[in-house]
mmCIF file of C-alpha atoms in Angstrom:
data_model
loop_
_atom_site.group_PDB
_atom_site.id
_atom_site.type_symbol
_atom_site.label_atom_id
_atom_site.label_comp_id
_atom_site.label_asym_id
_atom_site.label_seq_id
_atom_site.Cartn_x
_atom_site.Cartn_y
_atom_site.Cartn_z
ATOM 1 C CA ARG A 1140 71.380 -70.732 29.276
ATOM 2 C CA PHE A 1141 68.293 -72.517 30.771
ATOM 3 C CA SER A 1142 65.267 -72.875 28.548
ATOM 4 C CA MET A 1143 62.085 -74.674 28.999
ATOM 5 C CA PHE A 1144 61.319 -74.747 25.453
ATOM 6 C CA VAL A 1145 64.615 -75.377 23.668
ATOM 7 C CA SER A 1146 66.266 -78.709 24.772
ATOM 8 C CA HIS A 1147 70.295 -78.873 25.053
ATOM 9 C CA ALA A 1148 70.349 -81.036 22.289
ATOM 10 C CA THR A 1149 68.975 -78.776 20.002
ATOM 11 C CA ARG A 1150 70.798 -76.013 21.082
ATOM 12 C CA THR A 1151 74.172 -77.765 20.571
ATOM 13 C CA ALA A 1152 73.171 -78.753 17.192
ATOM 14 C CA LEU A 1153 72.484 -75.081 16.407
ATOM 15 C CA ILE A 1154 75.800 -74.265 17.558
ATOM 16 C CA MET A 1155 77.675 -77.344 15.693
ATOM 17 C CA MET A 1156 75.398 -76.124 12.411
ATOM 18 C CA LYS A 1157 77.049 -72.585 12.883
ATOM 19 C CA LEU A 1158 80.113 -73.775 13.373
ATOM 20 C CA THR A 1159 80.090 -76.023 9.781
ATOM 21 C CA SER A 1160 78.384 -73.489 7.618
ATOM 22 C CA ALA A 1161 81.110 -70.884 8.342
ATOM 23 C CA ALA A 1162 83.691 -73.378 7.682
ATOM 24 C CA ALA A 1163 81.667 -74.557 4.549
ATOM 25 C CA ALA A 1164 81.217 -70.992 3.362
ATOM 26 C CA ASN A 1165 85.119 -70.132 3.638
ATOM 27 C CA ALA A 1166 85.905 -73.251 1.963
ATOM 28 C CA LEU A 1167 83.650 -71.982 -0.822
ATOM 29 C CA PHE A 1168 85.463 -68.622 -0.734
ATOM 30 C CA PHE A 1169 88.808 -70.198 -0.714
ATOM 31 C CA SER A 1170 88.092 -72.940 -3.584
ATOM 32 C CA GLY A 1171 87.704 -70.196 -5.949
ATOM 33 C CA THR A 1172 90.695 -68.290 -4.930
ATOM 34 C CA SER A 1173 93.293 -71.119 -4.672
ATOM 35 C CA PHE A 1174 96.774 -71.557 -6.320
ATOM 36 C CA GLN A 1175 97.205 -74.385 -8.079
ATOM 37 C CA ASN A 1176 100.506 -76.549 -7.540
ATOM 38 C CA ASP A 1177 101.581 -76.898 -10.932
ATOM 39 C CA SER A 1178 101.419 -73.062 -11.662
ATOM 40 C CA ASP A 1179 104.234 -70.810 -12.105
ATOM 41 C CA PRO A 1180 105.391 -69.542 -8.653
ATOM 42 C CA GLU A 1181 105.675 -66.065 -10.393
ATOM 43 C CA CYS A 1182 102.091 -65.921 -10.640
ATOM 44 C CA LYS A 1183 100.927 -65.767 -7.159
ATOM 45 C CA GLU A 1184 100.765 -62.436 -5.423
ATOM 46 C CA SER A 1185 102.657 -62.008 -2.407
ATOM 47 C CA GLU A 1186 100.632 -60.534 0.406
ATOM 48 C CA SER A 1187 101.710 -58.889 3.802
ATOM 49 C CA TRP A 1188 100.837 -60.511 6.977
ATOM 50 C CA LEU A 1189 98.240 -57.481 7.576
ATOM 51 C CA GLN A 1190 96.390 -57.920 4.072
ATOM 52 C CA ARG A 1191 96.061 -61.844 4.476
ATOM 53 C CA MET A 1192 94.622 -60.949 8.327
ATOM 54 C CA LEU A 1193 92.134 -58.373 6.521
ATOM 55 C CA ASP A 1194 91.355 -60.718 4.145
ATOM 56 C CA ALA A 1195 90.719 -63.560 6.477
ATOM 57 C CA ALA A 1196 88.552 -61.181 8.658
ATOM 58 C CA ALA A 1197 86.244 -60.059 5.530
ATOM 59 C CA VAL A 1198 85.578 -63.870 4.661
ATOM 60 C CA GLY A 1199 85.308 -65.104 8.550
ATOM 61 C CA LEU A 1200 83.004 -62.268 9.396
ATOM 62 C CA PHE A 1201 80.841 -62.848 5.831
ATOM 63 C CA SER A 1202 80.707 -66.728 6.472
ATOM 64 C CA ALA A 1203 79.794 -66.475 10.237
ATOM 65 C CA LEU A 1204 76.599 -64.532 9.190
ATOM 66 C CA PHE A 1205 75.850 -66.487 6.421
ATOM 67 C CA GLY A 1206 75.980 -69.666 8.975
ATOM 68 C CA ASP A 1207 73.870 -67.498 11.449
ATOM 69 C CA LEU A 1208 70.976 -67.213 8.769
ATOM 70 C CA LEU A 1209 70.242 -70.996 8.632
ATOM 71 C CA VAL A 1210 70.521 -71.513 12.312
ATOM 72 C CA VAL A 1211 67.960 -68.682 13.269
ATOM 73 C CA ILE A 1212 65.637 -70.113 10.469
ATOM 74 C CA LEU A 1213 65.835 -73.490 12.103
ATOM 75 C CA PHE A 1214 65.402 -72.292 15.581
ATOM 76 C CA LEU A 1215 62.282 -70.628 14.744
ATOM 77 C CA VAL A 1216 60.980 -73.576 13.028
ATOM 78 C CA GLN A 1217 61.362 -75.865 15.852
ATOM 79 C CA LYS A 1218 60.391 -73.463 18.598
ATOM 80 C CA ARG A 1219 57.624 -74.522 20.920
ATOM 81 C CA LYS A 1220 55.233 -71.776 21.945
ATOM 82 C CA ILE A 1221 53.360 -72.083 24.913
ATOM 83 C CA VAL A 1222 49.519 -72.964 23.506
ATOM 84 C CA LYS A 1223 46.748 -71.832 26.107
ATOM 85 C CA ARG A 1224 43.267 -73.490 25.810
ATOM 86 C CA VAL A 1225 40.095 -73.523 28.007
ATOM 87 C CA GLU A 1226 39.792 -77.017 27.637
ATOM 88 C CA TRP A 1227 42.095 -79.901 26.040
ATOM 89 C CA THR A 1228 40.367 -82.572 24.247
ATOM 90 C CA GLU A 1229 42.446 -85.621 23.393
ATOM 91 C CA TYR A 1230 42.282 -84.604 19.838
ATOM 92 C CA ASP A 1231 43.475 -81.423 20.598
ATOM 93 C CA ARG A 1232 46.129 -82.755 22.743
ATOM 94 C CA ARG A 1233 47.441 -85.339 20.086
ATOM 95 C CA LYS A 1234 47.245 -82.712 17.132
ATOM 96 C CA GLN A 1235 49.611 -80.014 19.142
ATOM 97 C CA ILE A 1236 51.675 -82.926 20.051
ATOM 98 C CA ARG A 1237 51.760 -84.239 16.615
ATOM 99 C CA LYS A 1238 52.630 -80.496 15.396
ATOM 100 C CA TRP A 1239 55.744 -80.346 17.807
ATOM 101 C CA LYS A 1240 57.141 -83.770 16.490
ATOM 102 C CA VAL A 1241 56.711 -83.006 12.632
ATOM 103 C CA LYS A 1242 58.579 -79.635 13.605
ATOM 104 C CA SER A 1243 61.385 -81.310 15.408
ATOM 105 C CA LEU A 1244 61.725 -84.208 12.655
ATOM 106 C CA LEU A 1245 62.161 -81.023 10.120
ATOM 107 C CA PHE A 1246 64.529 -79.728 12.231
ATOM 108 C CA TRP A 1247 66.950 -82.859 12.898
ATOM 109 C CA THR A 1248 66.520 -83.844 8.990
ATOM 110 C CA VAL A 1249 67.884 -80.356 7.730
ATOM 111 C CA TYR A 1250 70.121 -80.233 10.622
ATOM 112 C CA THR A 1251 71.411 -83.969 9.766
ATOM 113 C CA LEU A 1252 71.588 -83.059 5.854
ATOM 114 C CA HIS A 1253 72.887 -79.583 5.828
ATOM 115 C CA THR A 1254 75.888 -80.348 8.584
ATOM 116 C CA THR A 1255 76.975 -83.746 6.903
ATOM 117 C CA THR A 1256 77.142 -81.640 3.507
ATOM 118 C CA CYS A 1257 78.984 -79.046 5.439
ATOM 119 C CA VAL A 1258 81.594 -81.726 6.890
ATOM 120 C CA LEU A 1259 82.028 -83.384 3.523
ATOM 121 C CA TYR A 1260 82.581 -80.280 1.635
ATOM 122 C CA CYS A 1261 85.099 -78.957 4.260
ATOM 123 C CA LEU A 1262 86.797 -82.246 4.069
ATOM 124 C CA THR A 1263 86.995 -82.488 0.173
ATOM 125 C CA PHE A 1264 88.120 -78.835 -0.197
ATOM 126 C CA LEU A 1265 91.077 -79.436 2.166
ATOM 127 C CA ALA A 1266 92.056 -82.633 0.444
ATOM 128 C CA ASN A 1267 92.610 -80.773 -2.690
ATOM 129 C CA VAL A 1268 94.116 -77.512 -1.771
ATOM 130 C CA SER A 1269 97.914 -76.530 -0.824
ATOM 131 C CA LEU A 1270 98.896 -75.797 2.504
ATOM 132 C CA GLY A 1271 98.792 -72.141 2.433
ATOM 133 C CA ASP A 1272 95.364 -72.231 1.123
ATOM 134 C CA ALA A 1273 94.681 -74.577 3.820
ATOM 135 C CA THR A 1274 96.103 -71.775 6.089
ATOM 136 C CA GLU A 1275 94.027 -69.132 5.103
ATOM 137 C CA TRP A 1276 90.789 -70.991 5.249
ATOM 138 C CA LEU A 1277 91.793 -71.901 8.854
ATOM 139 C CA GLU A 1278 92.741 -68.183 9.760
ATOM 140 C CA ALA A 1279 89.348 -67.130 7.912
ATOM 141 C CA THR A 1280 87.847 -70.045 9.956
ATOM 142 C CA GLY A 1281 89.262 -68.912 13.263
ATOM 143 C CA ILE A 1282 87.968 -65.297 12.662
ATOM 144 C CA SER A 1283 84.276 -66.728 12.326
ATOM 145 C CA LEU A 1284 84.962 -68.453 15.364
ATOM 146 C CA LEU A 1285 86.009 -65.636 17.354
ATOM 147 C CA GLN A 1286 83.112 -63.552 15.796
ATOM 148 C CA ASP A 1287 80.697 -65.746 17.101
ATOM 149 C CA LEU A 1288 82.470 -65.842 20.559
ATOM 150 C CA VAL A 1289 82.949 -62.086 20.743
ATOM 151 C CA LEU A 1290 80.531 -60.051 18.632
ATOM 152 C CA MET A 1291 77.531 -62.467 19.075
ATOM 153 C CA PRO A 1292 77.861 -64.630 22.041
ATOM 154 C CA ALA A 1293 74.267 -65.596 22.467
#
């Protein structure tokens, strides 16, 4: 969508943050339920395909909503509003521009830290789990993406 107040770079960053947040939340959930490679195979509960998909859907929806929370907060932080004044002094103009720059700096700092942390957490998770757990994580992350496309596209 076209927006005079939110740049394309900011909108792209918000989408990336939404995706990485959901992936990290999924990894956080599955890190507590992963099956160790050296464990007895008899200990692992067998799940039907339907049960696996329902679990992935529940985790995916929860993590997508979790990812949306930070996106909304950061969107509100950096959003510029129209400022109407009868007369603008040079000091008032500089003060308003400085306020917008501080908000923008805060947005990009939090975005960079959060996204980097989420990506590193996901990579660490994937490096330390079995192929089955990685597949379940991918299914749940896919459900998160699907939820963002179908249920809340804007």
